[in-house]
DNA sequence: AAAGGAGGTCACGAGGTCAG
DNA sequence: CTGACCTCGTGACCTCCTTT
């Protein structure tokens, strides 16, 4: 997804003539080409860190994992994260990023596989993210070659270090994820705790 | 949290490579690049809290919303707020701040204006969202008539060259758009008194 | 070649500072 | 309290790289 635009259409407001299509059906929300960021609801710019997100949340998450800053909420840790106030609380924004499935080196497929195991339909379904929402996934084909052991995780050619000494950030991220629909948390004997 | 201001008002190259009409950005006999604060008329230093304003009004507004001070007018509540006497009545100054649209979360109003166009009510309606009411993201629709890129900004048919230009000529242009006086608050009767 | 995501860039503005 | 000045997080855009 790219939204460069570049100026093409001009007719400010009420663009004159053809196309337009207006809001079409009555649907009060999401007109058409609008894809919402899973973190704040702003317009998403693509698939970043495993989640459909906007440029802002993408950049914020990148910065957060680069320099390992420790955020802290000045309130109750339950701040609402929406476009208009997403910058109010970094702690809650980052928490939201993790909760929707953002992670550094893993695609959502990896996350799902690690969480549910290869055998779980949830993983194969690949069409769903941690919240059970449909989502396109580019790494479907690699699924078959994925393995997850206690010492490390491998997905295709990518290998992740999940040694106990340094828990894979991926697992940490998954730890906070709200139990997906079924609440299935079986996981395939995967070390989720320290 | 945001910071900086660097040379905010640097003016400099205001080259406006316009396409179609609107040759130079008007201002045939303007001192230079003086942009007035919408609250007091002093020289604005940027877009603060959703409004083109000066450092003084910016700081004043910040302080006002931080510690929720209750101001009170010693007169009739209709003091004129201009640079020379803006410190005479805090009540009326704050009231003016609100009336011109200052709000804590409106920093992105510019983007919306750029997206929807100055004439589109959507751009003005944004202020309603700042109170958390209309959380639904307004940045939908296909009114992509405006774009703002680093190399150039487009507003309707006018194109500005804002590459490395500080500040972006388009932002400066936006400054004079909103009717400086009454009417502004029409949208949602939003700005009330303190 | 085309697509698209990770990471870098840097103007911009929120919030802090502290003489005045 | 005020406001000129400062710091540095933010996000739209860019480049580079990997995958189709
Ligand atoms: Zn977002
Ligand atoms: Zn919070
Ligand atoms: Zn002012
Ligand atoms: Zn007064």
XYZ file of C-alpha atoms (C1' of nucleotides) and ligand atoms in Angstrom:
432
model
C 0.000 0.000 0.000
C 1.262 3.341 -0.859
C -0.433 6.624 -0.508
C 1.880 8.909 -2.275
C -0.867 10.518 -4.177
C 1.296 13.106 -5.824
C -1.452 15.476 -6.489
C -3.333 13.697 -9.189
C -6.830 14.793 -8.568
C -7.282 18.367 -7.810
C -10.843 19.546 -7.567
C -10.747 20.428 -3.971
C -13.758 19.066 -2.287
C -16.668 17.887 -4.306
C -14.245 16.881 -6.971
C -16.003 17.748 -10.130
C -17.006 15.336 -12.774
C -16.523 11.669 -13.169
C -15.467 9.060 -10.728
C -15.974 10.377 -7.278
C -18.488 7.704 -6.391
C -19.133 9.622 -3.274
C -19.522 7.728 -0.096
C -21.405 5.085 -1.943
C -23.353 2.903 0.364
C -24.442 4.404 3.570
C -21.839 2.738 5.669
C -21.039 5.482 8.113
C -17.518 4.259 8.527
C -14.666 3.309 6.268
C -15.628 4.745 2.915
C -13.483 2.619 0.770
C -9.778 2.749 0.324
C -9.330 3.494 3.948
C -7.491 0.891 5.915
C -7.216 1.617 9.587
C -4.117 1.281 11.686
C -4.652 -1.437 14.227
C -3.001 0.594 16.889
C -4.528 4.024 16.624
C -7.067 3.893 13.845
C -5.322 6.364 11.615
C -4.895 5.590 7.978
C -2.572 2.631 7.621
C 0.309 2.842 5.196
C 1.070 -0.828 4.993
C 2.069 -3.901 6.861
C 4.657 -2.971 9.427
C 6.230 -5.294 11.939
C 3.542 -7.770 11.306
C 0.622 -5.449 11.670
C -1.361 -3.186 9.439
C -0.357 0.170 10.787
C 0.206 3.814 10.057
C 3.502 5.579 9.554
C 3.317 7.068 12.996
C 2.907 3.839 14.882
C 5.438 2.179 12.656
C 8.022 4.818 13.464
C 7.116 4.829 17.108
C 7.493 1.091 17.380
C 10.770 1.125 15.525
C 12.169 3.743 17.850
C 10.908 1.915 20.871
C 12.686 -1.292 20.031
C 15.851 0.361 18.843
C 16.711 2.191 21.995
C 15.130 0.137 24.657
C 13.337 2.849 26.439
C 11.213 2.122 29.433
C 7.979 3.940 29.229
C 5.714 4.576 32.097
C 2.091 5.520 32.288
C 1.222 8.483 34.434
C -2.312 7.260 34.809
C -3.794 3.828 35.206
C -2.151 2.196 32.239
C -5.365 2.081 30.345
C -5.147 5.133 28.191
C -7.183 5.026 25.038
C -4.958 5.040 22.012
C -6.493 6.805 19.067
C -5.065 9.014 16.427
C -5.830 12.226 18.185
C -4.138 11.364 21.430
C -1.749 8.609 20.559
C 1.152 10.767 21.607
C -0.169 11.395 25.065
C 1.091 8.193 26.610
C 3.997 6.274 25.181
C 3.577 3.420 27.594
C 0.037 2.723 26.537
C 0.835 3.229 22.898
C 3.643 0.713 23.005
C 1.500 -1.659 24.961
C -1.126 -1.350 22.281
C 1.462 -1.989 19.600
C 2.398 -5.235 21.282
C -1.162 -6.199 21.966
C -2.079 -6.044 18.328
C 0.890 -8.166 17.469
C 3.762 -5.936 16.514
C 7.144 -7.537 16.859
C 10.618 -6.895 15.599
C 11.830 -9.721 13.482
C 8.828 -11.896 13.152
C 6.062 -11.840 10.726
C 2.642 -12.554 11.970
C 2.936 -16.072 10.696
C 5.844 -16.756 12.925
C 3.963 -15.303 15.777
C 0.984 -17.444 15.167
C 2.989 -20.565 14.736
C 4.942 -19.948 17.858
C 1.845 -19.237 19.758
C -0.389 -21.991 18.588
C 1.955 -24.474 17.034
C 2.074 -25.753 13.538
C -0.704 -28.205 14.085
C -3.169 -25.638 15.275
C -5.537 -24.493 12.572
C -5.098 -21.041 13.918
C -1.621 -21.056 12.517
C -2.503 -22.497 9.201
C -5.349 -20.170 8.833
C -2.773 -17.519 8.423
C -5.548 -15.280 7.468
C -6.086 -14.198 10.969
C -4.019 -12.115 13.241
C -3.796 -12.303 16.984
C -7.148 -10.674 17.320
C -8.813 -13.045 15.001
C -9.259 -10.423 12.359
C -8.609 -11.261 8.796
C -5.366 -10.151 7.456
C -3.323 -10.893 4.439
C -0.086 -12.632 5.041
C 2.818 -12.756 2.649
C 4.698 -15.618 4.192
C 2.188 -18.350 3.911
C 4.417 -20.593 1.903
C 7.048 -20.715 4.563
C 4.725 -22.231 7.037
C 5.576 -25.771 6.226
C 9.201 -25.300 6.966
C 8.667 -23.796 10.327
C 9.861 -25.449 13.458
C 9.787 -24.330 16.984
C 12.011 -25.860 19.593
C 12.998 -24.938 23.063
C 16.358 -23.651 22.000
C 15.328 -21.764 18.965
C 12.768 -21.056 16.354
C 13.229 -21.492 12.690
C 11.072 -20.263 9.925
C 12.365 -21.019 6.499
C 15.812 -19.528 6.392
C 15.274 -17.301 9.335
C 16.350 -18.456 12.733
C 15.441 -16.915 16.024
C 17.229 -17.317 19.243
C 14.817 -18.233 21.953
C 17.319 -19.302 24.552
C 16.186 -18.792 28.091
C 18.966 -16.367 28.794
C 17.624 -13.920 26.324
C 13.998 -14.596 25.650
C 13.059 -13.913 22.122
C 11.390 -10.530 22.087
C 8.784 -12.183 20.024
C 7.687 -14.282 22.912
C 7.647 -11.322 25.170
C 5.453 -9.559 22.752
C 3.133 -12.486 22.494
C 2.896 -12.706 26.237
C 0.915 -9.549 26.361
C -1.319 -10.416 23.539
C -4.864 -10.792 24.534
C -5.940 -14.356 24.225
C -7.253 -14.748 20.714
C -10.834 -15.664 20.415
C -10.904 -19.260 21.531
C -8.546 -18.328 24.259
C -6.614 -21.286 23.050
C -3.353 -21.019 24.763
C -2.173 -24.505 24.426
C 0.898 -23.578 22.563
C 3.177 -26.339 21.738
C 5.101 -26.628 24.930
C 6.709 -23.400 24.172
C 8.605 -21.482 26.780
C 6.576 -18.425 27.376
C 7.755 -17.646 30.819
C 11.245 -16.740 32.075
C 5.808 15.294 23.559
C 7.257 17.407 20.924
C 9.870 19.977 20.956
C 11.985 22.269 18.973
C 11.315 25.300 17.045
C 14.725 25.809 15.632
C 14.511 28.639 13.251
C 10.842 28.241 12.964
C 10.376 31.532 11.337
C 13.108 31.595 8.870
C 11.087 32.633 5.969
C 13.707 32.532 3.297
C 12.991 31.063 -0.037
C 9.304 31.274 -0.428
C 9.560 30.049 -3.935
C 6.165 28.926 -4.936
C 6.253 27.017 -8.130
C 2.620 27.269 -8.776
C 0.780 25.458 -11.421
C -1.966 27.400 -12.922
C -2.912 30.736 -11.652
C -2.054 32.135 -8.352
C 1.322 33.198 -9.410
C 3.284 34.414 -6.505
C 1.625 33.908 -3.205
C -0.050 37.228 -3.352
C 1.394 39.447 -0.695
C 2.452 42.018 -3.223
C 3.487 44.483 -0.616
C 4.032 42.492 2.502
C 6.917 43.305 4.766
C 8.238 39.892 4.216
C 7.125 36.705 5.801
C 5.260 38.012 8.756
C 2.593 35.666 9.912
C 0.307 36.950 12.602
C -0.706 35.099 15.725
C -4.393 34.397 15.530
C -4.823 35.195 19.151
C -3.004 38.457 19.630
C -1.619 39.439 16.267
C 1.997 39.221 17.291
C 4.441 37.433 15.074
C 3.580 33.757 14.980
C 6.311 31.230 15.512
C 4.472 28.246 14.139
C 1.439 26.089 14.383
C 0.753 25.477 18.021
C -2.149 23.479 19.408
C -3.782 23.668 16.058
C -3.458 27.380 15.549
C -0.912 29.674 14.045
C 0.294 31.475 17.101
C 3.148 33.230 18.805
C 5.418 31.876 21.514
C 3.614 33.879 24.098
C 0.166 32.589 23.393
C 1.534 29.112 22.937
C 3.152 29.173 26.349
C 0.140 30.763 27.915
C -2.178 28.168 26.494
C 0.094 25.362 27.573
C 0.210 26.639 31.106
C -3.500 27.099 31.151
C -4.270 23.538 30.228
C -1.601 22.048 32.417
C -2.614 23.452 35.709
C -6.248 23.974 35.266
C -6.383 27.490 36.357
C -9.651 29.298 36.538
C -9.386 32.748 35.192
C -11.809 35.513 35.719
C -12.410 38.750 33.934
C -12.561 41.855 36.025
C -14.511 43.649 33.373
C -17.209 42.571 31.004
C -15.462 39.551 29.553
C -14.966 41.257 26.263
C -11.459 42.566 26.559
C -9.670 43.075 23.308
C -6.726 40.778 22.996
C -3.851 42.264 21.088
C -0.149 42.063 21.488
C 0.163 45.180 23.536
C -2.331 44.190 26.153
C -2.617 40.478 25.907
C -1.412 40.100 29.458
C -4.040 42.367 30.908
C -6.755 39.760 31.172
C -6.014 36.073 31.308
C -9.650 35.136 31.109
C -10.180 36.892 27.844
C -6.870 35.728 26.470
C -7.673 32.121 27.133
C -11.121 32.607 25.778
C -9.605 33.993 22.621
C -7.258 31.032 22.401
C -10.203 28.697 22.427
C -12.250 30.748 20.064
C -9.608 30.615 17.387
C -9.468 26.879 17.768
C -6.629 26.065 20.093
C -6.862 22.575 21.408
C -4.511 20.110 22.906
C -4.733 17.458 20.250
C -5.125 19.514 17.165
C -1.555 19.475 16.063
C -2.557 17.528 13.050
C -5.183 19.908 11.879
C -2.803 21.017 9.246
C -2.703 17.606 7.754
C -6.444 17.434 7.672
C -6.722 20.780 6.076
C -4.248 19.647 3.527
C -6.188 16.521 2.924
C -9.681 17.821 2.780
C -9.088 21.293 1.655
C -9.703 24.502 3.430
C -13.225 24.862 2.199
C -14.316 21.446 3.295
C -16.175 21.455 6.570
C -14.300 18.332 7.398
C -11.242 20.398 7.968
C -12.974 22.633 10.415
C -14.944 19.900 11.993
C -11.720 18.453 13.147
C -11.859 20.608 16.137
C -14.757 18.665 17.397
C -12.687 15.547 17.420
C -10.180 17.148 19.644
C -12.515 16.807 22.514
C -12.709 13.112 22.038
C -16.198 13.255 20.688
C -15.876 12.168 17.143
C -13.203 9.589 17.581
C -13.962 8.139 14.225
C -11.113 9.038 12.027
C -12.037 11.733 9.602
C -9.159 11.038 7.332
C -11.199 8.865 5.132
C -13.028 9.855 2.015
C -11.334 10.205 -1.259
C -10.943 13.890 -1.176
C -7.329 13.514 -1.946
C -7.285 16.885 -3.510
C -4.492 17.975 -1.310
C -1.176 16.459 -0.684
C 1.741 17.460 1.355
C 5.056 16.008 0.471
C 8.502 16.960 1.459
C 9.430 18.053 -1.987
C 6.256 19.906 -2.691
C 2.874 20.644 -1.293
C -0.236 20.693 -3.325
C -3.375 22.425 -2.327
C -6.038 22.241 -4.931
C -4.428 23.368 -8.120
C -1.774 25.303 -6.434
C 1.521 23.735 -5.868
C 4.118 24.925 -3.453
C 7.726 24.125 -3.332
C 8.530 23.455 0.238
C 11.633 21.420 -0.165
C 13.835 22.431 2.675
C 11.979 25.649 2.862
C 11.335 26.739 6.366
C 8.619 27.094 7.073
C 6.604 25.295 4.486
C 4.957 27.989 2.345
C 1.779 26.040 2.382
C 1.566 26.171 6.102
C 2.105 29.855 5.942
C -0.622 30.094 3.384
C -2.970 28.170 5.608
C -2.400 30.668 8.297
C -4.448 33.325 6.618
C -7.259 31.163 5.566
C -9.549 30.796 8.480
C -11.652 33.842 9.024
C -9.688 35.546 11.758
C -12.770 36.825 13.403
C -16.057 35.355 14.432
C -17.701 32.514 12.676
C -14.892 30.169 13.262
C -16.566 28.374 16.045
C -19.693 27.841 14.075
C -18.942 24.244 13.466
C -19.776 22.852 16.797
C -20.130 25.769 19.052
C -17.076 24.293 20.513
C -15.033 27.065 21.979
C -16.731 28.009 25.139
C -15.493 30.176 27.848
C -13.175 28.960 30.569
C 10.775 -5.458 -13.252
C 7.496 -4.602 -9.714
C 5.996 -4.582 -5.086
C 6.412 -3.427 -0.557
C 8.455 -3.439 4.039
C 12.591 -2.048 7.286
C 15.090 1.584 8.630
C 16.854 6.418 8.015
C 15.946 11.407 7.499
C 14.776 15.812 9.330
C 11.183 19.767 9.543
C 8.034 20.359 12.962
C 5.862 21.213 17.342
C 4.899 19.868 22.575
C 6.734 20.718 26.775
C 10.503 22.376 29.805
C 13.496 26.208 31.319
C 14.518 30.414 33.668
C 15.927 35.306 33.352
C 12.974 39.193 33.427
C 3.445 34.936 35.359
C 5.540 35.679 30.843
C 7.869 34.283 26.598
C 12.395 33.541 24.001
C 14.940 29.642 23.632
C 16.068 24.698 24.076
C 15.578 19.666 23.781
C 14.092 15.743 21.419
C 9.912 12.673 20.140
C 7.007 12.475 16.015
C 5.694 11.039 11.356
C 5.650 11.843 6.126
C 8.826 10.822 2.945
C 12.928 8.560 1.252
C 16.333 4.937 0.164
C 17.715 0.282 0.336
C 16.754 -4.308 0.407
C 14.144 -8.691 -0.098
C 10.580 -11.200 -2.154
C 7.431 -12.101 -6.154
Zn -1.294 4.186 14.136
Zn -1.137 5.466 29.726
Zn -0.166 35.633 20.378
Zn -11.349 40.317 30.245
